[in-house]
Tab-separated table of N, CA and C in Angstrom:
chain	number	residue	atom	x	y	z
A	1	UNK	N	-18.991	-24.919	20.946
A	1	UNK	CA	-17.974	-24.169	21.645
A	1	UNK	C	-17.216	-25.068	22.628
A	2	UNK	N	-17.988	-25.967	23.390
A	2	UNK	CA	-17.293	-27.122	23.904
A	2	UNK	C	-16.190	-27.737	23.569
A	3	UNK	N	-16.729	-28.033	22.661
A	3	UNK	CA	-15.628	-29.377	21.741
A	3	UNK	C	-14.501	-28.495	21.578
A	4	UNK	N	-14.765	-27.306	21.106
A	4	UNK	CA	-13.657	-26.306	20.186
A	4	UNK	C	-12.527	-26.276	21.512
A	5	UNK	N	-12.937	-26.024	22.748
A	5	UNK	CA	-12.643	-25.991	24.008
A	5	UNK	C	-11.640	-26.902	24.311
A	6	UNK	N	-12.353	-28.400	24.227
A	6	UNK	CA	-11.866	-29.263	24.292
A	6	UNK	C	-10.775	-30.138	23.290
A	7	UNK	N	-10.841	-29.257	22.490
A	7	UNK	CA	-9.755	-29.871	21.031
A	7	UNK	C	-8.720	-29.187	20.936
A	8	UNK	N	-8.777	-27.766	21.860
A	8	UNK	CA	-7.780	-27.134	21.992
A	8	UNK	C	-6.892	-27.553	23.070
A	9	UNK	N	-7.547	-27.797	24.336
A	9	UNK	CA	-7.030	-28.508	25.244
A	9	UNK	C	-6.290	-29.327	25.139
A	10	UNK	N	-6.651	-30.392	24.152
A	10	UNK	CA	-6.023	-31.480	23.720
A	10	UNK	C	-5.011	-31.467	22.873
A	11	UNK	N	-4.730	-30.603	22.057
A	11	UNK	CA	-3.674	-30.336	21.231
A	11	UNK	C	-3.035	-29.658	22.041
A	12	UNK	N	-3.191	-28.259	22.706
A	12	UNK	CA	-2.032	-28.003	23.460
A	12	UNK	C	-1.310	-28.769	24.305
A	13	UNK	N	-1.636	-29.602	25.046
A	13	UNK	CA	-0.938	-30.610	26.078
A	13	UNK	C	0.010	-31.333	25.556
A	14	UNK	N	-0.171	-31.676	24.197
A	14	UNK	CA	0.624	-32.752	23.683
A	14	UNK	C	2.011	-31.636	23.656
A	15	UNK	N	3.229	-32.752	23.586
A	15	UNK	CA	4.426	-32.694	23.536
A	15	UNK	C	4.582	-31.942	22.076
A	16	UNK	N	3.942	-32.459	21.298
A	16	UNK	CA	4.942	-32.160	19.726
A	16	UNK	C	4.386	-30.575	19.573
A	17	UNK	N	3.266	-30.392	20.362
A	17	UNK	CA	2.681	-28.970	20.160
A	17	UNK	C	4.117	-27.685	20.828
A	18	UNK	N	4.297	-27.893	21.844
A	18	UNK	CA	4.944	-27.446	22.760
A	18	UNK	C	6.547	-27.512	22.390
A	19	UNK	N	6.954	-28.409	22.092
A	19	UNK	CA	7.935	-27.873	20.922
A	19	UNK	C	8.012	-27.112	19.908
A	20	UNK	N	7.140	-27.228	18.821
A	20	UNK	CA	6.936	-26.766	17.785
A	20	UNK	C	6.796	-25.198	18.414
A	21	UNK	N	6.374	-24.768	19.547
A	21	UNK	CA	5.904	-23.622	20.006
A	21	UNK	C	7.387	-22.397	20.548
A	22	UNK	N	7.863	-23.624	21.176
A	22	UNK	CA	9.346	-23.331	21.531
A	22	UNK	C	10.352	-23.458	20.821
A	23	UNK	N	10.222	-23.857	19.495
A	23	UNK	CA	11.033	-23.465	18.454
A	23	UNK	C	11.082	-22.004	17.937
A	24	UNK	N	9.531	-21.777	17.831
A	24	UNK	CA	9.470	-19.933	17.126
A	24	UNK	C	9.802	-19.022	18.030
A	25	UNK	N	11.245	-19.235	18.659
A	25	UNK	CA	10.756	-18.305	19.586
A	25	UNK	C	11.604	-16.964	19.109
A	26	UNK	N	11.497	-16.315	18.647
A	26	UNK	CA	12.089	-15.468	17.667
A	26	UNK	C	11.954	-13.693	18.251
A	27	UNK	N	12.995	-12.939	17.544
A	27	UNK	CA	12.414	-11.736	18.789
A	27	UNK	C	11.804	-10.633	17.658
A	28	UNK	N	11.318	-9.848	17.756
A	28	UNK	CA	10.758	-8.823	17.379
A	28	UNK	C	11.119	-8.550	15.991
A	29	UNK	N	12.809	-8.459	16.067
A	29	UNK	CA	12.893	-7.479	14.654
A	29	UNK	C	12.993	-8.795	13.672
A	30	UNK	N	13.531	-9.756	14.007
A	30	UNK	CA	13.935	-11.172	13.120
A	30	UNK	C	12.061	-11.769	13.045
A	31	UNK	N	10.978	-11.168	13.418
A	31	UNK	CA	9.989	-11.644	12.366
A	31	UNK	C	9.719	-10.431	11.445
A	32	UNK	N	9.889	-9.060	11.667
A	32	UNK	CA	9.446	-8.368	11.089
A	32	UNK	C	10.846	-7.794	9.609
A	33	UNK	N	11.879	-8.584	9.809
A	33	UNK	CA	12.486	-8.268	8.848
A	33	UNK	C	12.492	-9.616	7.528
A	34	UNK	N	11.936	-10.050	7.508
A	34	UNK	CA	11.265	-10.929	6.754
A	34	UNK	C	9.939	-10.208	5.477
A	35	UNK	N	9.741	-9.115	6.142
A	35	UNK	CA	8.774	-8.199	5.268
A	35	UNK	C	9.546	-7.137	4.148
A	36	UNK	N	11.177	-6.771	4.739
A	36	UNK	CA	11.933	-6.091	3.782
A	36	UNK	C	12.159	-6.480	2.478
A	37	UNK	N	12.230	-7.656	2.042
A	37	UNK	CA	12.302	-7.684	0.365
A	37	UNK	C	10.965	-7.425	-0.234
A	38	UNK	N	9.525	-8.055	0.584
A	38	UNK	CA	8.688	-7.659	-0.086
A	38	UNK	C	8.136	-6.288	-0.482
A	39	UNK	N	8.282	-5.501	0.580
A	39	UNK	CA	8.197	-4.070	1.092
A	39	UNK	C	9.170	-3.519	-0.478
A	40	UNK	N	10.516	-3.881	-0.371
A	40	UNK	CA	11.472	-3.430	-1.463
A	40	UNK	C	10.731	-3.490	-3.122
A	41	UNK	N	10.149	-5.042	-3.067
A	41	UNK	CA	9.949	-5.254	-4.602
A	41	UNK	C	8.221	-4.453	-4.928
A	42	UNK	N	7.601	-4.339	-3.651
A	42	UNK	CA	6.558	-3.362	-4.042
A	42	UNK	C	7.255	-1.860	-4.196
A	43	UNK	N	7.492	-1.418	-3.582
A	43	UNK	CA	8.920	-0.264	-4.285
A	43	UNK	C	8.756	-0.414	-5.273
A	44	UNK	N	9.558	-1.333	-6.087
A	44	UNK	CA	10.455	-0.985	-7.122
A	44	UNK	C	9.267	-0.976	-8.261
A	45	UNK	N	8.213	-1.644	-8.253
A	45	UNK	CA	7.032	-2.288	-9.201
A	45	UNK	C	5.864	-0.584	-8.797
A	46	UNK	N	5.700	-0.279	-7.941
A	46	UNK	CA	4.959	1.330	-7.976
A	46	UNK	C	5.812	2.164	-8.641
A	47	UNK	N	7.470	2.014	-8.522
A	47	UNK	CA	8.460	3.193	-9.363
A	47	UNK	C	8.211	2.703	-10.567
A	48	UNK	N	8.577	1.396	-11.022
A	48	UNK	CA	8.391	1.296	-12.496
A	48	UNK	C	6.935	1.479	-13.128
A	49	UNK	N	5.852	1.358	-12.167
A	49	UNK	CA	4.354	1.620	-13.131
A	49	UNK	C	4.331	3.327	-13.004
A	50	UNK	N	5.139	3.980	-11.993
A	50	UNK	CA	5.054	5.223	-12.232
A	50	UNK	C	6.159	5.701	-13.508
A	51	UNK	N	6.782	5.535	-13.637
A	51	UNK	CA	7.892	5.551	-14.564
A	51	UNK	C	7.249	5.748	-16.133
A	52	UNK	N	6.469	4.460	-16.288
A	52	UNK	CA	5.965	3.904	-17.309
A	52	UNK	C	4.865	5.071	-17.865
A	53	UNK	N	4.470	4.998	-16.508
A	53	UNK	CA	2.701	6.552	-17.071
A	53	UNK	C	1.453	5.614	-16.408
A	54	UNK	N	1.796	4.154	-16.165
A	54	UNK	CA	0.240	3.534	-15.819
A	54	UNK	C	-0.087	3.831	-14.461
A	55	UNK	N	0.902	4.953	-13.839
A	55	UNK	CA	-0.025	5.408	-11.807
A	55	UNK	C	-0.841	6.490	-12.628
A	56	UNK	N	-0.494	7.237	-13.553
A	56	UNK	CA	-1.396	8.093	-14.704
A	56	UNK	C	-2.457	7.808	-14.968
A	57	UNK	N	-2.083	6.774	-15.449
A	57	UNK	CA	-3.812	6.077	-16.225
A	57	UNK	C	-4.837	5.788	-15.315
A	58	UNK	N	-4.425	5.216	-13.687
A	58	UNK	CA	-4.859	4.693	-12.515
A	58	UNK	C	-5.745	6.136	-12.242
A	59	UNK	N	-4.772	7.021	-12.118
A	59	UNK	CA	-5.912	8.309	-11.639
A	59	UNK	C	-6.787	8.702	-12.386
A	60	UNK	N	-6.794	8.491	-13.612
A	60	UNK	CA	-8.025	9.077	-14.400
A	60	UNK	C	-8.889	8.344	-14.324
A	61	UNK	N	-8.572	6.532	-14.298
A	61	UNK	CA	-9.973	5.882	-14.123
A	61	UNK	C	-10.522	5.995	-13.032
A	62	UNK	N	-9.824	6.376	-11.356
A	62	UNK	CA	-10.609	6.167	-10.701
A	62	UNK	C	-11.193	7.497	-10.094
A	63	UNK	N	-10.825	8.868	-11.099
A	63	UNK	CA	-12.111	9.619	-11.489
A	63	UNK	C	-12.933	9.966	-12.044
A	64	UNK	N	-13.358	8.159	-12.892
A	64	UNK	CA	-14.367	8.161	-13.265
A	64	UNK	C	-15.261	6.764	-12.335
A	65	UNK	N	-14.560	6.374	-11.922
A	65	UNK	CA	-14.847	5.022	-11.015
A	65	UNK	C	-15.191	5.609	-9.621
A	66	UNK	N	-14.481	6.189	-9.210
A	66	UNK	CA	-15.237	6.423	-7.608
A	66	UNK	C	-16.412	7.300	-7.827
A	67	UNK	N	-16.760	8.256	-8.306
A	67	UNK	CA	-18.148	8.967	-8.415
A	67	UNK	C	-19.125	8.264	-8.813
A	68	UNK	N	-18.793	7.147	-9.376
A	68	UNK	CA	-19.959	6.178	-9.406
A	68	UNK	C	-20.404	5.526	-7.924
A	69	UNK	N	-19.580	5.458	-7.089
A	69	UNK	CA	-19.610	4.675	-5.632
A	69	UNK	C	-19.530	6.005	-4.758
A	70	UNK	N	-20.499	7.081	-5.219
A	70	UNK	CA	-20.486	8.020	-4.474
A	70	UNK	C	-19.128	8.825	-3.620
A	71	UNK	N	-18.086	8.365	-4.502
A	71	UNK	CA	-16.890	9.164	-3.336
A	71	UNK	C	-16.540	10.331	-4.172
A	72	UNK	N	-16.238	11.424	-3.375
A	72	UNK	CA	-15.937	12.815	-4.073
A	72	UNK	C	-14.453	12.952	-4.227
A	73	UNK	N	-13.855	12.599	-5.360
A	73	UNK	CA	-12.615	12.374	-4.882
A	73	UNK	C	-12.088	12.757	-6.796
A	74	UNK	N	-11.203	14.470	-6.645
A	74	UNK	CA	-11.222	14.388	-8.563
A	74	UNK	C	-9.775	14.994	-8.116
A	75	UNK	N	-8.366	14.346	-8.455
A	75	UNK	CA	-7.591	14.466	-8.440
A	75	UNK	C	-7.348	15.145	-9.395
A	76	UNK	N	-7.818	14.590	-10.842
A	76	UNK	CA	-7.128	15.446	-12.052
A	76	UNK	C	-7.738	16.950	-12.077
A	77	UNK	N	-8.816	17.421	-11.356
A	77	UNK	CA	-9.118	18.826	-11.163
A	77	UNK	C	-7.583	19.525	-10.481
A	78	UNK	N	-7.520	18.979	-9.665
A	78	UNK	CA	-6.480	19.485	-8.708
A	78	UNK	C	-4.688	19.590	-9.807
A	79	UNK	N	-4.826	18.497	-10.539
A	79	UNK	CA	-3.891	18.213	-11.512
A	79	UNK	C	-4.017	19.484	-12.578
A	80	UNK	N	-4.902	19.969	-13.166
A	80	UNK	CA	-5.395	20.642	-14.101
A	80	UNK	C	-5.154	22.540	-13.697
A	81	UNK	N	-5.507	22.279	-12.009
A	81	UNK	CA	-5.300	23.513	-11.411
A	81	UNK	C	-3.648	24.163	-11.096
A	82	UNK	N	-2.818	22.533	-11.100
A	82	UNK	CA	-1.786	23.102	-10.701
A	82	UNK	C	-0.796	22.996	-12.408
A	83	UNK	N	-1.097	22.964	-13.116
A	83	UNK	CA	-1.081	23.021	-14.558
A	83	UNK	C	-1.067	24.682	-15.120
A	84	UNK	N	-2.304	25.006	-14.452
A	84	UNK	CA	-2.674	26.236	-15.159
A	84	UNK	C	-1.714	27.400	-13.860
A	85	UNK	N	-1.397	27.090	-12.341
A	85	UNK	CA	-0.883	27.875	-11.997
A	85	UNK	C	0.480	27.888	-12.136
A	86	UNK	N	1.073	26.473	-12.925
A	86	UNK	CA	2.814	26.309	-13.269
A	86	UNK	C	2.621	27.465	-14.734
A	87	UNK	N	1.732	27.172	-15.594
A	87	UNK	CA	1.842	27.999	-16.539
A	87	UNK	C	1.876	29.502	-16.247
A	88	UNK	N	0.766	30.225	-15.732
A	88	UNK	CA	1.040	31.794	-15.233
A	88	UNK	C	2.409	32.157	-14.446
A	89	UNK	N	2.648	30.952	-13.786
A	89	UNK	CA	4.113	31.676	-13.234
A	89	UNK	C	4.758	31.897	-14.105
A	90	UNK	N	5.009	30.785	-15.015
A	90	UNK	CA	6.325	30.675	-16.146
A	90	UNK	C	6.111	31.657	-16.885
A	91	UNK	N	4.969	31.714	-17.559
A	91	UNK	CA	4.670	33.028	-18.150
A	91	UNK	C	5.100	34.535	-17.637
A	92	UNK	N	4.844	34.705	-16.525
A	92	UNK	CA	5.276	35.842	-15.828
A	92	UNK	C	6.947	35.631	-15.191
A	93	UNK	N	7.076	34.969	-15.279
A	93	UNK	CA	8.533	34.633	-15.190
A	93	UNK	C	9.453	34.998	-16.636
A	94	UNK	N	8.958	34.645	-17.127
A	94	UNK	CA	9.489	35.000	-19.075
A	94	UNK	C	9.444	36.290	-19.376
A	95	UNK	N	8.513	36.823	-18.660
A	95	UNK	CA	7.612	38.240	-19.557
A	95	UNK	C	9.083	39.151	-18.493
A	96	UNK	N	9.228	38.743	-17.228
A	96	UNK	CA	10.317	39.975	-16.644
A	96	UNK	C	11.898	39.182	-16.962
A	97	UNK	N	11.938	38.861	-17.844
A	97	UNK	CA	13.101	38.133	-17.993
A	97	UNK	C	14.242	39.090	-19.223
């Protein structure tokens, strides 16, 4: 812990450190807008795997994958439920039509 102490010491003092330090000096939004294209192209790559059907495929495996790691977690029940209550509406929607 010493040394670590002491190696820090020593690098900060120097000149080229202290520049290099006072170069970044950058404000708030100009580091955090540096994250917008990536932010964008994860966008566009979740729309196109949803697009495709593979965020689909994702949920069915991982209700068969998380109940193995003990997590209670069954989306396609919930999928299945709101399936069967789009159908009775429509149905009863047709039938007074």
């Amino acid at each position: 812990m010493l040394l670590y102490k002491g190696v820090l010491s020593e690098v900060t003092t120097h000149g080229w450190f202290v520049r290099f330090d006072s170069k970044r000096d950058h404000s708030g939004i100009e580091r955090r807008t540096c994250f917008i294209p990536q932010i964008a192209l994860l966008f566009l790559i979740i729309g196109w795997m949803e697009e495709l059907g593979y965020m689909a495929g994702v949920v069915y495996m991982f209700d068969h994958i998380l109940p193995q790691i003990q997590i209670k977690w069954k989306i396609t029940s919930w999928i299945d439920q709101w399936r069967s209550m789009y159908n009775s509406c429509h149905l009863v929607n047709a039938k007074y039509q």
